[in-house]
Coordinates of C-alpha atoms in Angstrom, one line a residue:
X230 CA -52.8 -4.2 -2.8
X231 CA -54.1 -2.6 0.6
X232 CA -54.1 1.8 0.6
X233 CA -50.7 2.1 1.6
X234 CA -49.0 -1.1 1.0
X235 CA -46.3 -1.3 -1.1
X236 CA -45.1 -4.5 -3.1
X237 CA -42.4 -5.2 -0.5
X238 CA -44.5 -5.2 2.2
X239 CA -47.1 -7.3 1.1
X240 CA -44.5 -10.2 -0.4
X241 CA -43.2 -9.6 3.7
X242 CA -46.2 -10.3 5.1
X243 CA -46.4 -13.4 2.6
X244 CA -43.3 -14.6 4.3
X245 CA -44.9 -14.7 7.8
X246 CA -47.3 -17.7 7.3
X247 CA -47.2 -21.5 7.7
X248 CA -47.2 -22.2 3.7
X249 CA -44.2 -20.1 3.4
X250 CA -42.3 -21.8 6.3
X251 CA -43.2 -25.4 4.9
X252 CA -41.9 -24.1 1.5
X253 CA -38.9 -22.7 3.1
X254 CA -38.2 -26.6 4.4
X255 CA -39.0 -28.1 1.2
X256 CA -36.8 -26.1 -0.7
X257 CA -33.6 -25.2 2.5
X258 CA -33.2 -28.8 3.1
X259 CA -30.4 -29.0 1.4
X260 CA -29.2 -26.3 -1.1
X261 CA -28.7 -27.7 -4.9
X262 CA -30.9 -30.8 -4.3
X263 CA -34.3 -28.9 -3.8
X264 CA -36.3 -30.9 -7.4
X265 CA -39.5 -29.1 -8.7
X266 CA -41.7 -31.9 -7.9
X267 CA -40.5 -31.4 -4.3
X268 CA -41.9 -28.0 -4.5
X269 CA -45.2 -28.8 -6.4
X270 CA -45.9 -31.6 -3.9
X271 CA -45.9 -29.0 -0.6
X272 CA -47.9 -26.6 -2.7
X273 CA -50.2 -29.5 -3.6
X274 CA -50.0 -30.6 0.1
X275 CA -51.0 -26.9 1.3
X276 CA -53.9 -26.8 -0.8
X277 CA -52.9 -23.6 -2.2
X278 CA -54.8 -21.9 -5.1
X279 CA -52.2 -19.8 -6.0
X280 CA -53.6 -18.6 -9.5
X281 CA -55.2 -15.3 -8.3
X282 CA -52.2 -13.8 -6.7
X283 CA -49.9 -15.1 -9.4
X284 CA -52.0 -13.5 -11.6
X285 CA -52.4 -9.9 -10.1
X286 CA -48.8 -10.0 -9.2
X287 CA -47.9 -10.3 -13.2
X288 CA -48.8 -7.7 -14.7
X289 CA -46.4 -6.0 -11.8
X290 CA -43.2 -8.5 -11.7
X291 CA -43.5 -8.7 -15.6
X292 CA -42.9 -6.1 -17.7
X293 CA -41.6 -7.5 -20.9
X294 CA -40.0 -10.7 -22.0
X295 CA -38.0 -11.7 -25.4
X296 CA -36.7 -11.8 -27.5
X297 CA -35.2 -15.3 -26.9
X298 CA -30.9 -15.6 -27.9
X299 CA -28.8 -18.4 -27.8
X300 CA -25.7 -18.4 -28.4
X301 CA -23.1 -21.3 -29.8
X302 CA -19.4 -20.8 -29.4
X303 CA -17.3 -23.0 -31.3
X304 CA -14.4 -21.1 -29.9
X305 CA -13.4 -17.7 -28.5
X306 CA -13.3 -15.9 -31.6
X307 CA -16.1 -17.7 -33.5
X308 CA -19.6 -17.7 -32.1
X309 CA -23.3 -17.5 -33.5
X310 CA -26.5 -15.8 -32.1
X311 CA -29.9 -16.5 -33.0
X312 CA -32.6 -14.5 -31.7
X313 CA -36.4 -15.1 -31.7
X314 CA -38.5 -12.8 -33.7
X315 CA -39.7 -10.1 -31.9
X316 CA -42.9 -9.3 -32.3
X317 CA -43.6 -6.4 -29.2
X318 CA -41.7 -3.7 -28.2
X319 CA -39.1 -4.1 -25.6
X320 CA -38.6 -1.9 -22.4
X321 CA -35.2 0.3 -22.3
X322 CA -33.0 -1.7 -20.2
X323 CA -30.9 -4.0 -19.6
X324 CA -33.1 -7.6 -19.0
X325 CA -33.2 -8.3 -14.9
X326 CA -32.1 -12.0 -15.9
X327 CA -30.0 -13.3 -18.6
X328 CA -29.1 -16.7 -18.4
X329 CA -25.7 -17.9 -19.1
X330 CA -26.0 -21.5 -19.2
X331 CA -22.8 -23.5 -21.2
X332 CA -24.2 -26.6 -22.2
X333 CA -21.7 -29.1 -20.8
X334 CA -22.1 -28.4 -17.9
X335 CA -25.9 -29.1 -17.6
X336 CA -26.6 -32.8 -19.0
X337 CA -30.6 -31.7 -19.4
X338 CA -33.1 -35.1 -21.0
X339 CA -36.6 -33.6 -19.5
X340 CA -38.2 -30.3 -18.9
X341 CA -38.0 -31.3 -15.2
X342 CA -34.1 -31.2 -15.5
X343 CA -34.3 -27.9 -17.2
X344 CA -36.1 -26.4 -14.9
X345 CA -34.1 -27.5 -11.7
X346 CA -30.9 -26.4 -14.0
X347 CA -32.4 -22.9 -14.6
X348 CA -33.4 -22.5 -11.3
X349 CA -29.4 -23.2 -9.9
X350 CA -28.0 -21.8 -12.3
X351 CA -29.8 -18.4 -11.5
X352 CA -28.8 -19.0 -7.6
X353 CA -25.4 -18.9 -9.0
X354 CA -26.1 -15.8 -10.6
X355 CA -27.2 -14.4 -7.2
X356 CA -24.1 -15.5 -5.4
X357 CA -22.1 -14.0 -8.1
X358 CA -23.9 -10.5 -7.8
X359 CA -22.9 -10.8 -3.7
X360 CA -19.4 -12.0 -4.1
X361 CA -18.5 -9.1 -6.5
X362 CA -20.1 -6.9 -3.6
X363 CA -17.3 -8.2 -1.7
X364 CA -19.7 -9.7 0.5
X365 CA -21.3 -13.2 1.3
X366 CA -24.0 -14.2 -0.3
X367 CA -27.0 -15.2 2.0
X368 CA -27.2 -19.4 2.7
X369 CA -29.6 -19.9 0.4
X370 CA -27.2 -18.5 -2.7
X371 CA -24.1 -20.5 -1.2
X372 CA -24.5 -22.6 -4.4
X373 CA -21.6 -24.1 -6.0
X374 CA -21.8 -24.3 -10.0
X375 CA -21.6 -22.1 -13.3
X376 CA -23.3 -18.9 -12.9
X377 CA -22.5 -15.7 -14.8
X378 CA -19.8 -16.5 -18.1
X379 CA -17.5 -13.9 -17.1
X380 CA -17.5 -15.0 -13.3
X381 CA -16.3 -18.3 -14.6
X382 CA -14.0 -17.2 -15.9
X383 CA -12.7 -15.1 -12.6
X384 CA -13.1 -17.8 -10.4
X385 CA -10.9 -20.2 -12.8
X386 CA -8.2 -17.9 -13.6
X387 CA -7.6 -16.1 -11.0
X388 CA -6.1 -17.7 -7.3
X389 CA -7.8 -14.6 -5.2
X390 CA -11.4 -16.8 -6.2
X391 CA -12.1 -19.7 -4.4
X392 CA -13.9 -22.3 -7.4
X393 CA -17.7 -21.2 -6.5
X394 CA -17.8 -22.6 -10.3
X395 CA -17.2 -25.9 -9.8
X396 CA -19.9 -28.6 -8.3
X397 CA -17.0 -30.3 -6.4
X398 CA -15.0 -27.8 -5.0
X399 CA -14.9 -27.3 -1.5
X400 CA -15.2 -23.5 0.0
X401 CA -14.6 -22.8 3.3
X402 CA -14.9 -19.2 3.2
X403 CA -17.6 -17.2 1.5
X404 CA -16.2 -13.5 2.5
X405 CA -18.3 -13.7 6.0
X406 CA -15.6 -10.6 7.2
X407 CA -16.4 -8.6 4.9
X408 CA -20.7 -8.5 5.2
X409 CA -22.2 -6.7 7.2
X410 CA -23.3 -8.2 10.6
X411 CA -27.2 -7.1 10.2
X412 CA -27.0 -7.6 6.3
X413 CA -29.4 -10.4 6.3

């Protein structure tokens, strides 16, 4: 980073370049159907090397990861955790992401499905964080599916929530009266 940079204004200035704008096509064209490979193939396109900056930006995004927990519930009073051994200390905090992913509803058979899976189901996550803001979420988090467990469970339950849960559901408003014209 530059002598008086900070992190945000350097991923801005990212922003403001012809990659980022092809990337921004590749991936806006239509929210939910964006695949990996669609993404790997502009990058590949743009003859990026991208292995310097991901690696000076890591140290800095990345502060500590594990340990890994899943979960099983065979019902709501009987569940089972299994963690990962931990083997480095962890930071005190609450983890930025926690993934919330019921099985049914993500049919994954490759590591490519996975990934696109994880990757909506943590745009969910982002809509959810807006809508209990009160607020829209931007376009690009105006993703229908499972996001956080207890949102679910909100949005299912309870008439005031349209069903931003469920892939099939059709929402016509996404709270644009209550966000702030210049939000975005």
């Amino acid at each position: 980073m530059r002598e008086g940079e900070t992190l945000a204004t350097e991923l801005e200035a990212l922003t403001e370049t012809e990659a980022y704008d092809r990337l921004e096509t590749a991936v806006g064209a239509k929210p939910g159907d964006t695949s990996l490979s669609t993404v790997q193939e502009t990058l590949a396109e743009l003859d990026l090397d991208l292995s310097e900056t991901a690696h000076s930006l890591g140290d800095a995004l990345l502060e500590a990861v594990g340990p890994v927990s899943v979960r099983w519930e065979h019902s709501q009073d009987d569940h089972r955790v299994v963690s990962a051994d931990q083997t480095g200390p962890l930071p005190a905090r609450e983890p930025d992401i926690r993934p919330e992913m019921i099985a049914e509803f993500y049919p994954i058979e490759s590591v490519d499905e996975f990934q696109e899976a994880f990757v909506h189901h943590l745009r969910c996550q982002v809509r959810d964080c807006y809508l209990e803001m009160g607020i829209a979420p931007p376009r690009p988090f105006r993703t229908l599916g499972p996001g956080f467990y207890e949102n679910i469970g909100w949005y299912a339950h309870h008439e005031f929530y349209p069903d931003y849960h469920d892939y099939q559901a059709e929402i016509t408003d996404w709270g644009e009266e209550h966000t702030p014209v210049d939000l975005y």
